[in-house]
Amino acid sequence: MALAVGTPAPAFTAKDTHGNTVSLSDFKGKTVVLYFYPKDDTPGCTKEACSFRDHYTAYQEKGIVVLGVSADDETSHQKFTEKFNLPFPLLADVDRSIIKAYDVDGGGYAKRVTYVIDGNGIISHVYTSVKTDTHATDILADLGL
């Protein structure tokens, strides 16, 4: 069961695509789209990532941070990012601590769930039913952007 709208987003720290340490607290004051996906370079996950890639400028213009999370390691994320020119970081949650904290553990992989976290660290939107090819535009529409 996904975390509820209105609850504080669990803090996390993880390595990103390029080996940088990323924490939720780094984005205080900004809206964060934290999307969980099962596996790099699989059909649905690729559609979803490319949806965010194709609309990333709109997110940037509104100051919205996009972070993808899966249990894949940094090397897998690097290959996925390079292959599809992904402009946003992917977080390597190899121990699945973030996946568990956000209650999206599918048993060895992350369920496809997205959280929108406001600038105060509160979950404002939860998406448990995702259309991978339109997910990025669906979120923008829901946020009135």
XYZ file of C-alpha atoms in Angstrom:
145
model
C 0.000 0.000 0.000
C 1.486 3.331 -1.058
C 2.074 6.152 1.400
C -0.822 8.598 1.745
C -1.153 12.139 0.450
C -0.480 14.601 3.272
C 2.140 12.492 5.020
C 5.806 13.487 5.336
C 8.006 11.924 2.685
C 10.597 9.583 4.218
C 14.131 10.984 4.160
C 16.634 9.142 1.999
C 20.210 9.249 0.777
C 21.477 7.270 -2.215
C 24.047 7.333 -4.999
C 22.857 8.631 -8.360
C 23.762 7.715 -11.927
C 27.126 9.484 -11.647
C 28.078 8.335 -8.162
C 26.959 11.548 -6.458
C 25.269 11.301 -3.071
C 21.692 12.587 -3.265
C 19.364 13.207 -0.310
C 15.762 14.341 -0.263
C 16.868 17.209 1.998
C 18.986 18.563 -0.902
C 15.750 19.714 -2.529
C 14.093 21.511 0.385
C 11.816 24.218 -0.991
C 11.429 22.462 -4.359
C 8.795 20.106 -5.677
C 10.218 16.623 -6.272
C 8.771 13.966 -8.559
C 10.101 10.713 -7.137
C 9.204 7.891 -9.477
C 9.860 4.247 -8.708
C 10.199 1.714 -11.509
C 11.030 -2.006 -11.664
C 14.129 -2.257 -13.894
C 16.406 -0.316 -16.225
C 16.063 -0.837 -19.978
C 12.834 -2.816 -19.978
C 9.931 -1.796 -22.258
C 7.597 -0.107 -19.741
C 10.402 1.453 -17.721
C 12.001 2.821 -20.881
C 8.687 4.379 -22.010
C 8.256 5.987 -18.600
C 11.824 7.339 -18.453
C 11.571 8.677 -22.008
C 8.264 10.347 -21.143
C 10.060 12.289 -18.403
C 13.007 12.945 -20.746
C 10.775 14.319 -23.482
C 9.042 16.726 -21.073
C 11.997 17.470 -18.808
C 12.254 21.081 -19.988
C 8.731 21.761 -18.707
C 9.728 20.341 -15.308
C 12.912 22.423 -15.248
C 11.044 25.610 -16.165
C 8.820 25.103 -13.097
C 11.761 24.248 -10.838
C 10.552 20.663 -10.368
C 13.147 17.980 -9.626
C 12.709 14.555 -11.272
C 14.340 11.512 -9.673
C 13.946 7.915 -10.808
C 14.499 5.077 -8.327
C 15.028 1.366 -8.874
C 17.029 -1.406 -7.236
C 19.494 -1.379 -10.156
C 23.096 -0.363 -9.440
C 24.974 2.725 -10.647
C 26.509 0.902 -13.631
C 23.089 -0.198 -14.874
C 21.748 3.338 -14.388
C 24.709 4.786 -16.320
C 24.079 2.494 -19.297
C 20.333 3.215 -19.236
C 20.953 6.965 -19.001
C 23.465 6.958 -21.856
C 21.348 4.752 -24.110
C 18.278 6.976 -23.810
C 19.878 10.389 -23.055
C 18.110 10.755 -19.720
C 18.713 14.279 -18.343
C 17.693 13.546 -14.738
C 19.355 11.402 -12.063
C 18.447 7.812 -11.348
C 19.002 6.663 -7.774
C 20.612 3.295 -7.126
C 18.629 1.714 -4.299
C 20.458 -1.618 -4.313
C 19.583 -2.389 -0.685
C 15.965 -1.359 -1.412
C 15.874 0.907 1.669
C 14.117 3.740 -0.212
C 11.797 1.260 -1.928
C 10.831 -0.141 1.480
C 10.493 3.293 3.125
C 8.057 4.375 0.396
C 6.182 1.067 0.600
C 6.700 0.104 -3.033
C 8.586 -3.174 -2.543
C 7.459 -5.668 -5.131
C 9.694 -8.450 -3.821
C 13.148 -7.707 -5.219
C 12.107 -4.795 -7.397
C 10.224 -1.512 -7.067
C 6.554 -1.327 -7.943
C 5.719 1.377 -10.471
C 4.592 4.172 -8.137
C 5.255 7.921 -8.270
C 5.187 10.429 -5.441
C 5.078 14.195 -5.832
C 6.659 15.792 -2.783
C 6.111 19.475 -2.103
C 8.781 21.955 -1.002
C 7.998 21.224 2.655
C 8.629 17.494 2.254
C 4.951 16.497 2.267
C 3.523 14.025 -0.251
C 1.036 15.958 -2.397
C 0.220 13.359 -5.079
C 0.523 9.575 -5.342
C 0.280 7.645 -8.606
C -0.192 3.901 -8.271
C -1.696 3.397 -11.722
C 0.756 4.698 -14.300
C 0.427 4.971 -18.074
C 4.133 4.755 -18.877
C 4.057 6.643 -22.176
C 2.059 9.646 -20.849
C 3.060 9.663 -17.181
C 5.167 12.837 -17.347
C 2.416 14.849 -19.048
C -0.249 13.390 -16.742
C 1.661 14.728 -13.730
C 2.160 18.149 -15.321
C -1.570 18.329 -16.037
C -2.442 17.325 -12.454
C -0.123 20.038 -11.141
C -1.836 22.568 -13.410
C 1.295 23.178 -15.465
